[in-house]
Short mmCIF file of N, CA and C in Angstrom, two decimals:
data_model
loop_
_atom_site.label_atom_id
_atom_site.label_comp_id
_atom_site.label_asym_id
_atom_site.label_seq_id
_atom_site.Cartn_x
_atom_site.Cartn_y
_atom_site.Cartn_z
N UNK A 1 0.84 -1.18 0.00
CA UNK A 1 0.00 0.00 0.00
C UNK A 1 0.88 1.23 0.00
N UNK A 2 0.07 2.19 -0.64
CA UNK A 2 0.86 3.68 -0.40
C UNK A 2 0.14 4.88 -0.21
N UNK A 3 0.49 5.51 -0.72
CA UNK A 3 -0.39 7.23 -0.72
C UNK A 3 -1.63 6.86 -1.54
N UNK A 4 -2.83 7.65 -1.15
CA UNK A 4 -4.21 6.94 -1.59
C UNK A 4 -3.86 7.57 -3.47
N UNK A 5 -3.09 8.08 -3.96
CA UNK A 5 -2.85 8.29 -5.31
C UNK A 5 -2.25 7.11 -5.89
N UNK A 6 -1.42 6.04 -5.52
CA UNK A 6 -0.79 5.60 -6.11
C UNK A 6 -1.41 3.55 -5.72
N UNK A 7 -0.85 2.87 -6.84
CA UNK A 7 -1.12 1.62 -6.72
C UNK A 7 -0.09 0.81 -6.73
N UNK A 8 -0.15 -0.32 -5.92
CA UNK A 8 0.71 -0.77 -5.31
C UNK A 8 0.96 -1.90 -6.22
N UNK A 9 2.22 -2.38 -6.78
CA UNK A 9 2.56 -3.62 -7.71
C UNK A 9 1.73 -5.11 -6.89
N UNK A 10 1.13 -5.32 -8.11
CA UNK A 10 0.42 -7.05 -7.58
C UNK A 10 1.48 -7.83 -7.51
N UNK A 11 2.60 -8.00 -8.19
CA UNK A 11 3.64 -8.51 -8.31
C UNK A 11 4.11 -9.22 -6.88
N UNK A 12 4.12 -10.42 -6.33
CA UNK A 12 4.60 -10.54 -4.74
C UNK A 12 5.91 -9.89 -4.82
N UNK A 13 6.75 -9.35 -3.45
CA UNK A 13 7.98 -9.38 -3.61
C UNK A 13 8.30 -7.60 -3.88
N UNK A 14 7.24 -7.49 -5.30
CA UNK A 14 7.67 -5.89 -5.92
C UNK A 14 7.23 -4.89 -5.00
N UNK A 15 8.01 -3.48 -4.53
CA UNK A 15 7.39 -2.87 -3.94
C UNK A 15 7.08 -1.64 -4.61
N UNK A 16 7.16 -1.61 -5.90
CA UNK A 16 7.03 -0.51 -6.84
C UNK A 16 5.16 0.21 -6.70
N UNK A 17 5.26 1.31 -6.56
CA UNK A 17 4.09 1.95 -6.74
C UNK A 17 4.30 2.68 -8.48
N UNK A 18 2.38 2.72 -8.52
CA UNK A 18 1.93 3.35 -9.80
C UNK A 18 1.12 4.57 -9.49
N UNK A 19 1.27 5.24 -10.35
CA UNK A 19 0.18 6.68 -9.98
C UNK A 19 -1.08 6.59 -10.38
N UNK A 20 -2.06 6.44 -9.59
CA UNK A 20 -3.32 6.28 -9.99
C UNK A 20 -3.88 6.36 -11.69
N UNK A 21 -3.37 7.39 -12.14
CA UNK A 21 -3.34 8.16 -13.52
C UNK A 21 -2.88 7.43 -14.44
N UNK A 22 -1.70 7.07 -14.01
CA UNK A 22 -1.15 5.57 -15.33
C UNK A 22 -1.55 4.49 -14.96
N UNK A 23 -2.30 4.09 -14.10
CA UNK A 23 -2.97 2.73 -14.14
C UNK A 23 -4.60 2.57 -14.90
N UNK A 24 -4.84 3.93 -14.49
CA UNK A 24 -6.19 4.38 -15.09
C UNK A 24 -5.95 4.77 -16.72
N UNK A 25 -4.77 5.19 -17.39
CA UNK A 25 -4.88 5.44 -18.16
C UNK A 25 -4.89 3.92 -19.39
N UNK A 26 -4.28 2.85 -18.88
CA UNK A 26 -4.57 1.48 -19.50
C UNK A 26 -5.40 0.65 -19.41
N UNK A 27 -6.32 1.21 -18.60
CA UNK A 27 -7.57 0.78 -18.61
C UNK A 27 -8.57 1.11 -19.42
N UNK A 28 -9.52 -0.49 -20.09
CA UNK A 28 -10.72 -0.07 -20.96
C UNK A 28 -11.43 1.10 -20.12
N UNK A 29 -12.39 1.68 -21.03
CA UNK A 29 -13.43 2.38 -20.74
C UNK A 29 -14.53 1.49 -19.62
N UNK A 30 -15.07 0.19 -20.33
CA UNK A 30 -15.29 -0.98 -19.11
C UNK A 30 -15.12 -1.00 -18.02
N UNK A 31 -13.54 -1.45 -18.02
CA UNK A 31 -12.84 -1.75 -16.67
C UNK A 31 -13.15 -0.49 -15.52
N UNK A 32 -12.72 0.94 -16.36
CA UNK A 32 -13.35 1.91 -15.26
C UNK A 32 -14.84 1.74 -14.78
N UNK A 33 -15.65 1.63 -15.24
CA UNK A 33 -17.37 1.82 -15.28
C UNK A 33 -17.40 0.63 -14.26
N UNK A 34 -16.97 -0.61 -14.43
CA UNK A 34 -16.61 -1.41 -13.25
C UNK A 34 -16.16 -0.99 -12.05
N UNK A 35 -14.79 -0.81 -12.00
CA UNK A 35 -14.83 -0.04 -10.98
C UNK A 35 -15.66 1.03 -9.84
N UNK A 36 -15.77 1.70 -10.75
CA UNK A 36 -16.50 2.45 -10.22
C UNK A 36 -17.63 2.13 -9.83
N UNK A 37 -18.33 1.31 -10.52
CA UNK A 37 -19.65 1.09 -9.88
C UNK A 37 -19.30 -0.16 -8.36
N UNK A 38 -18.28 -1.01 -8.51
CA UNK A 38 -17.50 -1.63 -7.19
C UNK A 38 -17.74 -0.57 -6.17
N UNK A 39 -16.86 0.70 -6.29
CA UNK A 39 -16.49 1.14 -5.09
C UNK A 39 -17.63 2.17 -4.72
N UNK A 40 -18.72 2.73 -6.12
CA UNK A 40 -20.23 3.19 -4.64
C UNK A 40 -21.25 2.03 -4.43
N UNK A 41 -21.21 0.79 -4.66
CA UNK A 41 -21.74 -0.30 -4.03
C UNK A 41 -20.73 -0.24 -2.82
N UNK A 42 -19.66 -0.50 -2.74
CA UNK A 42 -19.31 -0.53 -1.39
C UNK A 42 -19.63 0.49 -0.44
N UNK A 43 -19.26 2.21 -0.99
CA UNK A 43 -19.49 3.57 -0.50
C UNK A 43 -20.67 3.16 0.27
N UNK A 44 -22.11 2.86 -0.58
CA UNK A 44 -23.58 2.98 -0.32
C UNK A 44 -23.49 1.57 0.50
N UNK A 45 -23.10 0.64 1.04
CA UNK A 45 -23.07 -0.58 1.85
C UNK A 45 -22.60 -0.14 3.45
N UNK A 46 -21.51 0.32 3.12
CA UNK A 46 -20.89 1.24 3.94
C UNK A 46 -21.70 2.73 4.83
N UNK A 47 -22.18 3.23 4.35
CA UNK A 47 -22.94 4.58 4.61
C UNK A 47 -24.40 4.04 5.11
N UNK A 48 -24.97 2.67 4.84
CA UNK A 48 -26.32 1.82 4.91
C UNK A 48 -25.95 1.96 6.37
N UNK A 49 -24.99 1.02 6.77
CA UNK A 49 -24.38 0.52 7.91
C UNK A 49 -24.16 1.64 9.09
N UNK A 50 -23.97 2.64 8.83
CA UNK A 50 -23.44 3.57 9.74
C UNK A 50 -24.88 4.09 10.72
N UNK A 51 -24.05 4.12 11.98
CA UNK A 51 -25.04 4.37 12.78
C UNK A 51 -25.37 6.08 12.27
N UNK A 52 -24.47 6.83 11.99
CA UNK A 52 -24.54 8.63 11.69
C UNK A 52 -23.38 8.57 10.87
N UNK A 53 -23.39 9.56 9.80
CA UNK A 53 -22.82 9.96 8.98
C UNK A 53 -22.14 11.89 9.59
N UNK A 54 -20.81 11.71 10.06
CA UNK A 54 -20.26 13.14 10.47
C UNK A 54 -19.69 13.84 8.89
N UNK A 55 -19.95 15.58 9.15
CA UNK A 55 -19.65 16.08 8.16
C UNK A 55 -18.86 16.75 9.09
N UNK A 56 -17.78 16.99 8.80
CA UNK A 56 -17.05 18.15 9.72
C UNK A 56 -16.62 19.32 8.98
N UNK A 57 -16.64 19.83 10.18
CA UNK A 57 -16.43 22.25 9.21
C UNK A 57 -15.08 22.30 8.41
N UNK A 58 -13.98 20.86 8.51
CA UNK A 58 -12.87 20.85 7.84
C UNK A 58 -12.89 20.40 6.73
N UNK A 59 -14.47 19.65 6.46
CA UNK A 59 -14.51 18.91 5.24
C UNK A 59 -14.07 17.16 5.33
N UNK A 60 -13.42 16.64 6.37
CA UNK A 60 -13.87 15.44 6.29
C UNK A 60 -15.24 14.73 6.69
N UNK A 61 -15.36 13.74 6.26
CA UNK A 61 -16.44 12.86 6.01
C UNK A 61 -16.12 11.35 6.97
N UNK A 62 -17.03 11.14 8.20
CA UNK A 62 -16.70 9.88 8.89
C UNK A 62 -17.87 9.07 8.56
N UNK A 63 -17.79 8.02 8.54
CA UNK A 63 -18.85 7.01 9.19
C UNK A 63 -18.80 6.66 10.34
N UNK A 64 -20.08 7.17 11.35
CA UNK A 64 -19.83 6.61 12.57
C UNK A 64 -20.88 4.93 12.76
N UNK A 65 -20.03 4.26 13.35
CA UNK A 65 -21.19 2.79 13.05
C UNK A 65 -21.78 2.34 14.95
N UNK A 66 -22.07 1.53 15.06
CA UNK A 66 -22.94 1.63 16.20
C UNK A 66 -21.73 1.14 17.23
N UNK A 67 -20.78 0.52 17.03
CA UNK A 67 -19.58 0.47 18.11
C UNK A 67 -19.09 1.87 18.33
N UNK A 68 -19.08 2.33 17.62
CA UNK A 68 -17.88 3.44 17.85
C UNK A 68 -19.06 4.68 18.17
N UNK A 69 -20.06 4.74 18.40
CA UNK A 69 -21.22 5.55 19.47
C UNK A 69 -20.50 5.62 20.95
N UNK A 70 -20.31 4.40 21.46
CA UNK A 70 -19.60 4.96 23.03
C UNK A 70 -20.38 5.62 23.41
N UNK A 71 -19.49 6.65 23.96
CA UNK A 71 -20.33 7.60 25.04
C UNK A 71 -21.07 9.05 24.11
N UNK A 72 -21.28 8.80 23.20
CA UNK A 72 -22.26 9.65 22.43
C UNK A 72 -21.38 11.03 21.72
N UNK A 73 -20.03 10.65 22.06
CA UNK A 73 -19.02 11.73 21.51
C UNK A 73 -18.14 11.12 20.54
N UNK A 74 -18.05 12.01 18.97
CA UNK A 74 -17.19 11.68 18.43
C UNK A 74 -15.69 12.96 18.14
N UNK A 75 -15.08 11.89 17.69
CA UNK A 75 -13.58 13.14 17.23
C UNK A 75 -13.55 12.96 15.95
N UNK A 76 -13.24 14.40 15.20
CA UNK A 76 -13.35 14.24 13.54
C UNK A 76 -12.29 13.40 13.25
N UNK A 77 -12.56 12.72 12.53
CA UNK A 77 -10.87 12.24 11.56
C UNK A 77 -10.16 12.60 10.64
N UNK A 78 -10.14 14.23 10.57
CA UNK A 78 -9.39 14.66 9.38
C UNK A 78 -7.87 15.19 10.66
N UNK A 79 -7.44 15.23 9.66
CA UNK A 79 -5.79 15.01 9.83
C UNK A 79 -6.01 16.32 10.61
N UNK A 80 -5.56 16.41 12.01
CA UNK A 80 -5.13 17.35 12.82
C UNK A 80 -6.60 18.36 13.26
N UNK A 81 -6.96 17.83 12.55
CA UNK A 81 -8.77 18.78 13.18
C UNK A 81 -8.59 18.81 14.84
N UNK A 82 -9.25 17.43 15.25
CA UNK A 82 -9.58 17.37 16.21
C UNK A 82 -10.90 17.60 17.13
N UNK A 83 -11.76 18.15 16.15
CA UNK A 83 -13.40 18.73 16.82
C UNK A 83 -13.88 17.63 16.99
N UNK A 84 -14.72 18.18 18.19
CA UNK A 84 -15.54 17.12 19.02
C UNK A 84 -17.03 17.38 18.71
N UNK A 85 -17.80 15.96 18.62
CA UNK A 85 -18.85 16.49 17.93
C UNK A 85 -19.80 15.71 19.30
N UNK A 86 -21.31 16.01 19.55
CA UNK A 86 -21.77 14.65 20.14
C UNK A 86 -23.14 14.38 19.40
#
């Protein structure tokens, strides 16, 4: 795995990353439309599941799911925020 831009060699062994952009660019027209429709079936599976959906004033986006309710307080998850929501 690497930076959410880049793709990681299937290759066992290889640790070479690809840039999202040249992996996408050898791909059918298909293969994308696949994709994509993969990952908002998962998005919308994902977001089904969630006990609350947080929007935070920084612009990240959480799923909160019914474990992670606790004590009725959450913390954003964008990088260095820190706001507390309940």
């Amino acid at each position: 795995s690497g930076p959410i831009q880049s793709i990681a060699c299937p290759v066992p062994g290889c640790r070479s990353l690809f840039s999202t952009a040249d992996a996408k660019s050898i791909l059918s027209d298909w293969d994308l439309l696949m994709i994509e429709h993969r990952e908002e079936s998962r998005n919308r599976r994902v977001a089904l599941a969630a006990k609350a959906v947080l929007h935070c004033e920084c612009g990240a986006v959480g799923i909160i799911t019914e474990e992670d309710v606790g004590n009725g307080r959450v913390v954003c998850p964008g990088d260095g925020c820190g706001r507390r929501y309940c």
